[in-house]
Amino acid sequence: MSALANRPFSKMNGIGNEIVVVDLRDSPAAVTAADARAVASGVHYDQLMLLQPPRLAGTEAFIRIYNSDGSEAGACGNGMRCVVRQLFERTGKAAATFETSAGLLNCWQGPAPGLYTVDMGAPKFNWQDIPLAEEFRDTRTIELQIGPIDAPVLHTPSAVSMGNPHAIFWVDDVNAWDLARFGPLLENHPIFPERANITLAHIVDREHITIRTWERGAGLTRACGSAACAAAVAAARLRRTGRHVTVTLPGGDLGIEWRERDDHVLMTGTATFEYEGRFDPALFASVA
């Protein structure tokens, strides 16, 4: 039987990014991609955040992150805010460190009640680190387009890794494009050997960006925290904004700071509790 059968969970969201949080720190039992897909058949989510026993001293947990299609993600800023809200409310703590496959994440209470800040670490720009399938010496823009070669529909995105690969297409209106149509094609483009999150971004002014994202492994989403970070960093690299911006997503706003002293990206926003439940064992009946 799945390690998730009969397990309690919390359904939360980070500005519309649907999150399920499960605390497995009392159990070393493995959770599989099939388990994650089974959860999605009964509880809608974009990301499943699994807290497993800590592997490093000084950390609260090792967190595995699953997308709803069963693939794993290295980072999910919106999900981390949900995790820390739950932890802080249950323990009274105001700061914590977690380990993920993308590295250590430091989190703390934000500048106002109801806000939480996640240090998403330093972005990566080298084509091999994003990763891309071929060399680009300057990933501020890469050669990629959709549509006729003489009249491309979308073209010349910025590429960056925030623990997961991102491509950011700069447009005048993020709502003018059928992202549900183009997103799957671009996510699975051969240039992205590990697939990619696809974002449409519009520079409102030097302190404000608007985005919409097709999330790798989850599809069209109301919010993607790592995409907000990636867009903010990419805009600053192009000198179109400063290093501290508000990013507006369909689900709400995030404050993003690309900190100059260490290049770490700090993301600040809300986390909303929806309900608690317990996984029905019947969900996992077909899981081998």
PDB file of C-alpha atoms in Angstrom:
ATOM      1  CA  MET A   1       0.000   0.000   0.000  1.00  0.00           C
ATOM      2  CA  SER A   2       1.179   3.515  -0.756  1.00  0.00           C
ATOM      3  CA  ALA A   3       2.939   5.429   2.021  1.00  0.00           C
ATOM      4  CA  LEU A   4       0.325   8.150   1.426  1.00  0.00           C
ATOM      5  CA  ALA A   5      -2.726   5.970   2.107  1.00  0.00           C
ATOM      6  CA  ASN A   6      -4.673   7.330   5.096  1.00  0.00           C
ATOM      7  CA  ARG A   7      -2.104  10.120   5.502  1.00  0.00           C
ATOM      8  CA  PRO A   8      -3.353  13.562   6.576  1.00  0.00           C
ATOM      9  CA  PHE A   9      -2.656  16.454   4.210  1.00  0.00           C
ATOM     10  CA  SER A  10      -3.196  20.186   3.999  1.00  0.00           C
ATOM     11  CA  LYS A  11      -4.655  21.790   0.872  1.00  0.00           C
ATOM     12  CA  MET A  12      -3.247  25.296   0.456  1.00  0.00           C
ATOM     13  CA  ASN A  13      -2.435  27.780  -2.265  1.00  0.00           C
ATOM     14  CA  GLY A  14       0.197  30.373  -2.949  1.00  0.00           C
ATOM     15  CA  ILE A  15      -1.591  33.211  -4.821  1.00  0.00           C
ATOM     16  CA  GLY A  16      -3.552  30.591  -6.740  1.00  0.00           C
ATOM     17  CA  ASN A  17      -0.834  27.968  -7.166  1.00  0.00           C
ATOM     18  CA  GLU A  18      -2.631  24.866  -5.855  1.00  0.00           C
ATOM     19  CA  ILE A  19      -0.484  23.099  -3.253  1.00  0.00           C
ATOM     20  CA  VAL A  20      -0.861  19.906  -1.225  1.00  0.00           C
ATOM     21  CA  VAL A  21       1.450  19.587   1.804  1.00  0.00           C
ATOM     22  CA  VAL A  22       2.120  16.208   3.434  1.00  0.00           C
ATOM     23  CA  ASP A  23       4.340  15.789   6.495  1.00  0.00           C
ATOM     24  CA  LEU A  24       6.167  12.445   6.292  1.00  0.00           C
ATOM     25  CA  ARG A  25       8.962  13.298   8.695  1.00  0.00           C
ATOM     26  CA  ASP A  26       7.936  10.443  10.960  1.00  0.00           C
ATOM     27  CA  SER A  27       8.193   7.933   8.118  1.00  0.00           C
ATOM     28  CA  PRO A  28      11.099   7.027   5.792  1.00  0.00           C
ATOM     29  CA  ALA A  29       8.739   5.206   3.393  1.00  0.00           C
ATOM     30  CA  ALA A  30       9.268   6.052  -0.273  1.00  0.00           C
ATOM     31  CA  VAL A  31       6.703   7.914  -2.356  1.00  0.00           C
ATOM     32  CA  THR A  32       6.667   7.275  -6.093  1.00  0.00           C
ATOM     33  CA  ALA A  33       5.637   9.191  -9.194  1.00  0.00           C
ATOM     34  CA  ALA A  34       2.651   6.833  -9.444  1.00  0.00           C
ATOM     35  CA  ASP A  35       1.628   7.847  -5.918  1.00  0.00           C
ATOM     36  CA  ALA A  36       1.788  11.529  -6.913  1.00  0.00           C
ATOM     37  CA  ARG A  37      -0.388  10.923  -9.979  1.00  0.00           C
ATOM     38  CA  ALA A  38      -2.854   8.978  -7.840  1.00  0.00           C
ATOM     39  CA  VAL A  39      -3.161  11.919  -5.436  1.00  0.00           C
ATOM     40  CA  ALA A  40      -3.926  14.215  -8.385  1.00  0.00           C
ATOM     41  CA  SER A  41      -6.808  11.959  -9.395  1.00  0.00           C
ATOM     42  CA  GLY A  42      -8.516  12.714  -6.089  1.00  0.00           C
ATOM     43  CA  VAL A  43      -7.186  16.082  -4.907  1.00  0.00           C
ATOM     44  CA  HIS A  44      -6.441  18.730  -7.520  1.00  0.00           C
ATOM     45  CA  TYR A  45      -3.013  20.268  -7.169  1.00  0.00           C
ATOM     46  CA  ASP A  46      -0.213  21.888  -9.137  1.00  0.00           C
ATOM     47  CA  GLN A  47       2.535  20.801  -6.731  1.00  0.00           C
ATOM     48  CA  LEU A  48       2.697  18.143  -4.031  1.00  0.00           C
ATOM     49  CA  MET A  49       5.132  19.099  -1.239  1.00  0.00           C
ATOM     50  CA  LEU A  50       6.373  16.080   0.723  1.00  0.00           C
ATOM     51  CA  LEU A  51       8.268  16.765   3.956  1.00  0.00           C
ATOM     52  CA  GLN A  52      10.617  13.849   4.561  1.00  0.00           C
ATOM     53  CA  PRO A  53      13.068  13.254   7.436  1.00  0.00           C
ATOM     54  CA  PRO A  54      15.933  15.786   7.395  1.00  0.00           C
ATOM     55  CA  ARG A  55      19.224  14.591   5.944  1.00  0.00           C
ATOM     56  CA  LEU A  56      21.334  17.543   7.076  1.00  0.00           C
ATOM     57  CA  ALA A  57      21.786  18.952  10.568  1.00  0.00           C
ATOM     58  CA  GLY A  58      20.037  22.285  11.036  1.00  0.00           C
ATOM     59  CA  THR A  59      17.344  21.638   8.435  1.00  0.00           C
ATOM     60  CA  GLU A  60      13.653  21.037   9.154  1.00  0.00           C
ATOM     61  CA  ALA A  61      13.086  18.485   6.414  1.00  0.00           C
ATOM     62  CA  PHE A  62      14.116  17.215   3.031  1.00  0.00           C
ATOM     63  CA  ILE A  63      11.353  18.264   0.646  1.00  0.00           C
ATOM     64  CA  ARG A  64      10.465  16.360  -2.491  1.00  0.00           C
ATOM     65  CA  ILE A  65       8.285  18.261  -4.927  1.00  0.00           C
ATOM     66  CA  TYR A  66       6.017  16.532  -7.427  1.00  0.00           C
ATOM     67  CA  ASN A  67       4.083  18.079 -10.281  1.00  0.00           C
ATOM     68  CA  SER A  68       0.594  16.760 -10.900  1.00  0.00           C
ATOM     69  CA  ASP A  69       1.817  14.610 -13.820  1.00  0.00           C
ATOM     70  CA  GLY A  70       4.153  12.747 -11.461  1.00  0.00           C
ATOM     71  CA  SER A  71       7.353  14.455 -12.574  1.00  0.00           C
ATOM     72  CA  GLU A  72       9.626  15.950  -9.935  1.00  0.00           C
ATOM     73  CA  ALA A  73      10.525  19.624  -9.583  1.00  0.00           C
ATOM     74  CA  GLY A  74      13.607  21.065  -7.945  1.00  0.00           C
ATOM     75  CA  ALA A  75      11.940  24.260  -6.769  1.00  0.00           C
ATOM     76  CA  CYS A  76       8.509  25.656  -5.986  1.00  0.00           C
ATOM     77  CA  GLY A  77       8.496  29.016  -4.262  1.00  0.00           C
ATOM     78  CA  ASN A  78       4.740  29.183  -3.797  1.00  0.00           C
ATOM     79  CA  GLY A  79       4.745  25.701  -2.299  1.00  0.00           C
ATOM     80  CA  MET A  80       7.563  26.612   0.077  1.00  0.00           C
ATOM     81  CA  ARG A  81       5.572  29.558   1.418  1.00  0.00           C
ATOM     82  CA  CYS A  82       2.708  27.159   2.155  1.00  0.00           C
ATOM     83  CA  VAL A  83       5.087  24.803   3.945  1.00  0.00           C
ATOM     84  CA  VAL A  84       6.584  27.561   6.094  1.00  0.00           C
ATOM     85  CA  ARG A  85       3.221  29.073   6.994  1.00  0.00           C
ATOM     86  CA  GLN A  86       2.088  25.705   8.316  1.00  0.00           C
ATOM     87  CA  LEU A  87       5.376  25.140  10.162  1.00  0.00           C
ATOM     88  CA  PHE A  88       5.468  28.619  11.707  1.00  0.00           C
ATOM     89  CA  GLU A  89       1.861  28.425  12.898  1.00  0.00           C
ATOM     90  CA  ARG A  90       2.394  25.002  14.482  1.00  0.00           C
ATOM     91  CA  THR A  91       5.777  25.690  16.105  1.00  0.00           C
ATOM     92  CA  GLY A  92       5.924  29.454  16.670  1.00  0.00           C
ATOM     93  CA  LYS A  93       9.153  29.651  14.663  1.00  0.00           C
ATOM     94  CA  ALA A  94       9.860  32.634  12.416  1.00  0.00           C
ATOM     95  CA  ALA A  95      12.699  31.179  10.337  1.00  0.00           C
ATOM     96  CA  ALA A  96      13.642  27.738   8.999  1.00  0.00           C
ATOM     97  CA  THR A  97      15.955  25.997   6.528  1.00  0.00           C
ATOM     98  CA  PHE A  98      14.884  23.180   4.223  1.00  0.00           C
ATOM     99  CA  GLU A  99      16.750  20.927   1.822  1.00  0.00           C
ATOM    100  CA  THR A 100      15.472  20.225  -1.707  1.00  0.00           C
ATOM    101  CA  SER A 101      17.035  18.567  -4.726  1.00  0.00           C
ATOM    102  CA  ALA A 102      17.954  22.080  -5.900  1.00  0.00           C
ATOM    103  CA  GLY A 103      19.805  22.871  -2.652  1.00  0.00           C
ATOM    104  CA  LEU A 104      19.126  24.559   0.684  1.00  0.00           C
ATOM    105  CA  LEU A 105      16.284  27.057   1.008  1.00  0.00           C
ATOM    106  CA  ASN A 106      16.142  29.560   3.863  1.00  0.00           C
ATOM    107  CA  CYS A 107      12.675  30.883   4.708  1.00  0.00           C
ATOM    108  CA  TRP A 108      11.439  33.460   7.212  1.00  0.00           C
ATOM    109  CA  GLN A 109       8.470  35.523   8.278  1.00  0.00           C
ATOM    110  CA  GLY A 110       7.953  38.354   5.809  1.00  0.00           C
ATOM    111  CA  PRO A 111       7.888  42.102   6.443  1.00  0.00           C
ATOM    112  CA  ALA A 112       4.187  42.101   7.404  1.00  0.00           C
ATOM    113  CA  PRO A 113       1.704  39.622   8.911  1.00  0.00           C
ATOM    114  CA  GLY A 114       0.625  37.016   6.406  1.00  0.00           C
ATOM    115  CA  LEU A 115       3.731  37.407   4.249  1.00  0.00           C
ATOM    116  CA  TYR A 116       6.495  34.822   3.954  1.00  0.00           C
ATOM    117  CA  THR A 117       9.908  35.137   2.311  1.00  0.00           C
ATOM    118  CA  VAL A 118      11.791  32.315   0.598  1.00  0.00           C
ATOM    119  CA  ASP A 119      15.449  32.595  -0.413  1.00  0.00           C
ATOM    120  CA  MET A 120      15.352  30.808  -3.767  1.00  0.00           C
ATOM    121  CA  GLY A 121      19.140  30.821  -4.125  1.00  0.00           C
ATOM    122  CA  ALA A 122      21.223  32.135  -7.000  1.00  0.00           C
ATOM    123  CA  PRO A 123      19.988  31.816 -10.584  1.00  0.00           C
ATOM    124  CA  LYS A 124      22.023  29.921 -13.167  1.00  0.00           C
ATOM    125  CA  PHE A 125      22.669  31.262 -16.657  1.00  0.00           C
ATOM    126  CA  ASN A 126      25.134  28.840 -18.236  1.00  0.00           C
ATOM    127  CA  TRP A 127      23.462  26.907 -21.040  1.00  0.00           C
ATOM    128  CA  GLN A 128      24.595  23.588 -19.562  1.00  0.00           C
ATOM    129  CA  ASP A 129      23.168  24.458 -16.132  1.00  0.00           C
ATOM    130  CA  ILE A 130      19.695  25.512 -17.309  1.00  0.00           C
ATOM    131  CA  PRO A 131      20.005  23.051 -19.204  1.00  0.00           C
ATOM    132  CA  LEU A 132      19.785  23.685 -22.941  1.00  0.00           C
ATOM    133  CA  ALA A 133      20.504  21.118 -25.632  1.00  0.00           C
ATOM    134  CA  GLU A 134      23.011  23.336 -27.460  1.00  0.00           C
ATOM    135  CA  GLU A 135      25.477  26.038 -26.576  1.00  0.00           C
ATOM    136  CA  PHE A 136      24.392  29.659 -26.190  1.00  0.00           C
ATOM    137  CA  ARG A 137      27.108  31.941 -24.888  1.00  0.00           C
ATOM    138  CA  ASP A 138      24.568  34.579 -23.849  1.00  0.00           C
ATOM    139  CA  THR A 139      21.301  33.237 -22.452  1.00  0.00           C
ATOM    140  CA  ARG A 140      19.787  36.685 -21.998  1.00  0.00           C
ATOM    141  CA  THR A 141      18.238  35.784 -25.359  1.00  0.00           C
ATOM    142  CA  ILE A 142      18.335  32.474 -27.198  1.00  0.00           C
ATOM    143  CA  GLU A 143      17.353  31.506 -30.721  1.00  0.00           C
ATOM    144  CA  LEU A 144      13.938  29.917 -30.408  1.00  0.00           C
ATOM    145  CA  GLN A 145      10.683  30.731 -32.129  1.00  0.00           C
ATOM    146  CA  ILE A 146       7.255  29.391 -32.870  1.00  0.00           C
ATOM    147  CA  GLY A 147       5.517  30.128 -36.146  1.00  0.00           C
ATOM    148  CA  PRO A 148       6.757  30.999 -39.664  1.00  0.00           C
ATOM    149  CA  ILE A 149      10.450  31.888 -39.836  1.00  0.00           C
ATOM    150  CA  ASP A 150       9.690  35.266 -41.442  1.00  0.00           C
ATOM    151  CA  ALA A 151       6.818  36.065 -39.049  1.00  0.00           C
ATOM    152  CA  PRO A 152       7.291  34.157 -35.796  1.00  0.00           C
ATOM    153  CA  VAL A 153       4.488  34.163 -33.261  1.00  0.00           C
ATOM    154  CA  LEU A 154       6.819  34.064 -30.256  1.00  0.00           C
ATOM    155  CA  HIS A 155      10.585  34.343 -30.402  1.00  0.00           C
ATOM    156  CA  THR A 156      13.911  35.108 -28.694  1.00  0.00           C
ATOM    157  CA  PRO A 157      13.199  34.204 -25.079  1.00  0.00           C
ATOM    158  CA  SER A 158      15.500  34.658 -22.125  1.00  0.00           C
ATOM    159  CA  ALA A 159      16.604  31.421 -20.455  1.00  0.00           C
ATOM    160  CA  VAL A 160      17.468  30.913 -16.787  1.00  0.00           C
ATOM    161  CA  SER A 161      17.412  28.211 -14.136  1.00  0.00           C
ATOM    162  CA  MET A 162      15.871  28.816 -10.712  1.00  0.00           C
ATOM    163  CA  GLY A 163      16.422  25.199  -9.713  1.00  0.00           C
ATOM    164  CA  ASN A 164      14.268  24.353 -12.731  1.00  0.00           C
ATOM    165  CA  PRO A 165      14.497  25.532 -16.369  1.00  0.00           C
ATOM    166  CA  HIS A 166      12.634  28.647 -17.515  1.00  0.00           C
ATOM    167  CA  ALA A 167      12.107  30.392 -20.845  1.00  0.00           C
ATOM    168  CA  ILE A 168      10.703  33.918 -20.733  1.00  0.00           C
ATOM    169  CA  PHE A 169       9.155  35.439 -23.848  1.00  0.00           C
ATOM    170  CA  TRP A 170       8.823  39.238 -23.798  1.00  0.00           C
ATOM    171  CA  VAL A 171       5.454  40.454 -25.099  1.00  0.00           C
ATOM    172  CA  ASP A 172       3.317  43.593 -25.052  1.00  0.00           C
ATOM    173  CA  ASP A 173       0.261  41.853 -23.596  1.00  0.00           C
ATOM    174  CA  VAL A 174       0.488  38.537 -21.723  1.00  0.00           C
ATOM    175  CA  ASN A 175      -3.228  37.897 -22.269  1.00  0.00           C
ATOM    176  CA  ALA A 176      -3.084  38.300 -26.046  1.00  0.00           C
ATOM    177  CA  TRP A 177      -1.587  34.853 -26.602  1.00  0.00           C
ATOM    178  CA  ASP A 178      -3.083  31.376 -26.471  1.00  0.00           C
ATOM    179  CA  LEU A 179      -0.603  30.047 -23.923  1.00  0.00           C
ATOM    180  CA  ALA A 180      -2.607  26.836 -23.464  1.00  0.00           C
ATOM    181  CA  ARG A 181      -1.886  26.107 -27.131  1.00  0.00           C
ATOM    182  CA  PHE A 182       1.751  27.196 -27.352  1.00  0.00           C
ATOM    183  CA  GLY A 183       2.803  26.140 -23.862  1.00  0.00           C
ATOM    184  CA  PRO A 184       2.934  22.350 -24.404  1.00  0.00           C
ATOM    185  CA  LEU A 185       4.842  22.762 -27.683  1.00  0.00           C
ATOM    186  CA  LEU A 186       7.456  24.994 -26.092  1.00  0.00           C
ATOM    187  CA  GLU A 187       7.684  23.028 -22.835  1.00  0.00           C
ATOM    188  CA  ASN A 188       8.632  19.942 -24.845  1.00  0.00           C
ATOM    189  CA  HIS A 189      10.824  21.659 -27.452  1.00  0.00           C
ATOM    190  CA  PRO A 190      14.043  19.714 -28.167  1.00  0.00           C
ATOM    191  CA  ILE A 191      16.118  22.687 -26.982  1.00  0.00           C
ATOM    192  CA  PHE A 192      14.990  21.833 -23.423  1.00  0.00           C
ATOM    193  CA  PRO A 193      16.256  18.316 -22.573  1.00  0.00           C
ATOM    194  CA  GLU A 194      14.502  18.456 -19.175  1.00  0.00           C
ATOM    195  CA  ARG A 195      11.493  20.364 -20.552  1.00  0.00           C
ATOM    196  CA  ALA A 196      10.906  23.943 -19.365  1.00  0.00           C
ATOM    197  CA  ASN A 197       8.501  26.357 -17.717  1.00  0.00           C
ATOM    198  CA  ILE A 198       7.236  28.761 -20.376  1.00  0.00           C
ATOM    199  CA  THR A 199       6.424  32.334 -19.353  1.00  0.00           C
ATOM    200  CA  LEU A 200       4.986  35.327 -21.192  1.00  0.00           C
ATOM    201  CA  ALA A 201       6.240  38.537 -19.555  1.00  0.00           C
ATOM    202  CA  HIS A 202       5.420  42.217 -20.012  1.00  0.00           C
ATOM    203  CA  ILE A 203       7.514  45.031 -18.536  1.00  0.00           C
ATOM    204  CA  VAL A 204       5.057  47.521 -17.045  1.00  0.00           C
ATOM    205  CA  ASP A 205       7.810  49.784 -15.712  1.00  0.00           C
ATOM    206  CA  ARG A 206      11.198  49.400 -14.020  1.00  0.00           C
ATOM    207  CA  GLU A 207       9.578  48.134 -10.836  1.00  0.00           C
ATOM    208  CA  HIS A 208       6.695  46.058 -12.193  1.00  0.00           C
ATOM    209  CA  ILE A 209       6.361  42.987 -14.435  1.00  0.00           C
ATOM    210  CA  THR A 210       3.239  41.058 -15.447  1.00  0.00           C
ATOM    211  CA  ILE A 211       3.505  37.358 -16.338  1.00  0.00           C
ATOM    212  CA  ARG A 212       1.536  34.242 -17.284  1.00  0.00           C
ATOM    213  CA  THR A 213       3.116  30.797 -17.111  1.00  0.00           C
ATOM    214  CA  TRP A 214       2.687  27.371 -18.592  1.00  0.00           C
ATOM    215  CA  GLU A 215       4.237  25.285 -15.824  1.00  0.00           C
ATOM    216  CA  ARG A 216       6.319  22.245 -16.662  1.00  0.00           C
ATOM    217  CA  GLY A 217       4.439  19.147 -15.560  1.00  0.00           C
ATOM    218  CA  ALA A 218       1.397  21.095 -14.350  1.00  0.00           C
ATOM    219  CA  GLY A 219       0.129  23.159 -17.284  1.00  0.00           C
ATOM    220  CA  LEU A 220      -1.473  26.586 -17.278  1.00  0.00           C
ATOM    221  CA  THR A 221      -1.254  27.948 -13.751  1.00  0.00           C
ATOM    222  CA  ARG A 222      -2.482  30.975 -11.857  1.00  0.00           C
ATOM    223  CA  ALA A 223       0.909  31.338 -10.224  1.00  0.00           C
ATOM    224  CA  CYS A 224       4.454  30.004 -10.492  1.00  0.00           C
ATOM    225  CA  GLY A 225       6.874  31.425  -7.947  1.00  0.00           C
ATOM    226  CA  SER A 226      10.058  30.267  -9.649  1.00  0.00           C
ATOM    227  CA  ALA A 227       8.784  31.762 -12.934  1.00  0.00           C
ATOM    228  CA  ALA A 228       8.270  35.115 -11.186  1.00  0.00           C
ATOM    229  CA  CYS A 229      11.861  34.907  -9.936  1.00  0.00           C
ATOM    230  CA  ALA A 230      13.159  33.906 -13.373  1.00  0.00           C
ATOM    231  CA  ALA A 231      11.305  36.752 -15.106  1.00  0.00           C
ATOM    232  CA  ALA A 232      12.566  39.304 -12.573  1.00  0.00           C
ATOM    233  CA  VAL A 233      16.163  38.151 -12.975  1.00  0.00           C
ATOM    234  CA  ALA A 234      15.927  38.012 -16.772  1.00  0.00           C
ATOM    235  CA  ALA A 235      14.471  41.528 -16.924  1.00  0.00           C
ATOM    236  CA  ALA A 236      17.246  42.878 -14.709  1.00  0.00           C
ATOM    237  CA  ARG A 237      19.881  41.151 -16.846  1.00  0.00           C
ATOM    238  CA  LEU A 238      18.452  42.954 -19.871  1.00  0.00           C
ATOM    239  CA  ARG A 239      18.552  46.197 -17.857  1.00  0.00           C
ATOM    240  CA  ARG A 240      14.827  46.662 -18.357  1.00  0.00           C
ATOM    241  CA  THR A 241      14.126  46.747 -14.615  1.00  0.00           C
ATOM    242  CA  GLY A 242      15.982  47.145 -11.365  1.00  0.00           C
ATOM    243  CA  ARG A 243      16.749  44.255  -9.021  1.00  0.00           C
ATOM    244  CA  HIS A 244      13.654  44.746  -6.839  1.00  0.00           C
ATOM    245  CA  VAL A 245      10.278  44.390  -8.588  1.00  0.00           C
ATOM    246  CA  THR A 246       6.647  43.453  -8.104  1.00  0.00           C
ATOM    247  CA  VAL A 247       5.597  40.584 -10.349  1.00  0.00           C
ATOM    248  CA  THR A 248       1.875  40.334 -11.066  1.00  0.00           C
ATOM    249  CA  LEU A 249       0.537  36.869 -11.883  1.00  0.00           C
ATOM    250  CA  PRO A 250      -3.097  35.874 -12.567  1.00  0.00           C
ATOM    251  CA  GLY A 251      -3.392  34.830  -8.905  1.00  0.00           C
ATOM    252  CA  GLY A 252      -1.814  37.911  -7.329  1.00  0.00           C
ATOM    253  CA  ASP A 253       1.443  39.742  -6.676  1.00  0.00           C
ATOM    254  CA  LEU A 254       4.875  38.611  -5.510  1.00  0.00           C
ATOM    255  CA  GLY A 255       7.722  40.812  -4.353  1.00  0.00           C
ATOM    256  CA  ILE A 256      11.007  39.689  -5.935  1.00  0.00           C
ATOM    257  CA  GLU A 257      14.449  40.959  -4.976  1.00  0.00           C
ATOM    258  CA  TRP A 258      17.604  39.818  -6.771  1.00  0.00           C
ATOM    259  CA  ARG A 259      19.952  40.576  -3.912  1.00  0.00           C
ATOM    260  CA  GLU A 260      23.153  42.210  -5.092  1.00  0.00           C
ATOM    261  CA  ARG A 261      25.527  41.064  -2.357  1.00  0.00           C
ATOM    262  CA  ASP A 262      25.183  37.350  -3.084  1.00  0.00           C
ATOM    263  CA  ASP A 263      22.945  37.138  -6.198  1.00  0.00           C
ATOM    264  CA  HIS A 264      20.287  35.228  -4.257  1.00  0.00           C
ATOM    265  CA  VAL A 265      16.669  35.742  -5.291  1.00  0.00           C
ATOM    266  CA  LEU A 266      14.207  36.501  -2.481  1.00  0.00           C
ATOM    267  CA  MET A 267      10.508  35.925  -3.059  1.00  0.00           C
ATOM    268  CA  THR A 268       7.866  37.365  -0.721  1.00  0.00           C
ATOM    269  CA  GLY A 269       4.157  36.658  -0.817  1.00  0.00           C
ATOM    270  CA  THR A 270       1.135  35.144   0.903  1.00  0.00           C
ATOM    271  CA  ALA A 271       0.124  31.542   1.581  1.00  0.00           C
ATOM    272  CA  THR A 272      -3.534  30.598   2.004  1.00  0.00           C
ATOM    273  CA  PHE A 273      -4.924  27.620   3.915  1.00  0.00           C
ATOM    274  CA  GLU A 274      -7.942  25.915   2.314  1.00  0.00           C
ATOM    275  CA  TYR A 275      -8.688  22.701   4.202  1.00  0.00           C
ATOM    276  CA  GLU A 276      -7.244  19.570   5.802  1.00  0.00           C
ATOM    277  CA  GLY A 277      -8.053  16.029   4.752  1.00  0.00           C
ATOM    278  CA  ARG A 278      -6.861  12.439   4.715  1.00  0.00           C
ATOM    279  CA  PHE A 279      -6.004  10.470   1.586  1.00  0.00           C
ATOM    280  CA  ASP A 280      -8.519   7.761   0.750  1.00  0.00           C
ATOM    281  CA  PRO A 281      -6.615   4.451   0.339  1.00  0.00           C
ATOM    282  CA  ALA A 282      -8.813   3.732  -2.694  1.00  0.00           C
ATOM    283  CA  LEU A 283      -6.871   6.409  -4.591  1.00  0.00           C
ATOM    284  CA  PHE A 284      -3.829   4.137  -4.547  1.00  0.00           C
ATOM    285  CA  ALA A 285      -5.528   0.834  -5.345  1.00  0.00           C
ATOM    286  CA  SER A 286      -3.975   0.683  -8.807  1.00  0.00           C
ATOM    287  CA  VAL A 287      -0.495   1.744  -7.681  1.00  0.00           C
ATOM    288  CA  ALA A 288       1.903  -1.175  -7.853  1.00  0.00           C
TER     289      ALA A 288
END
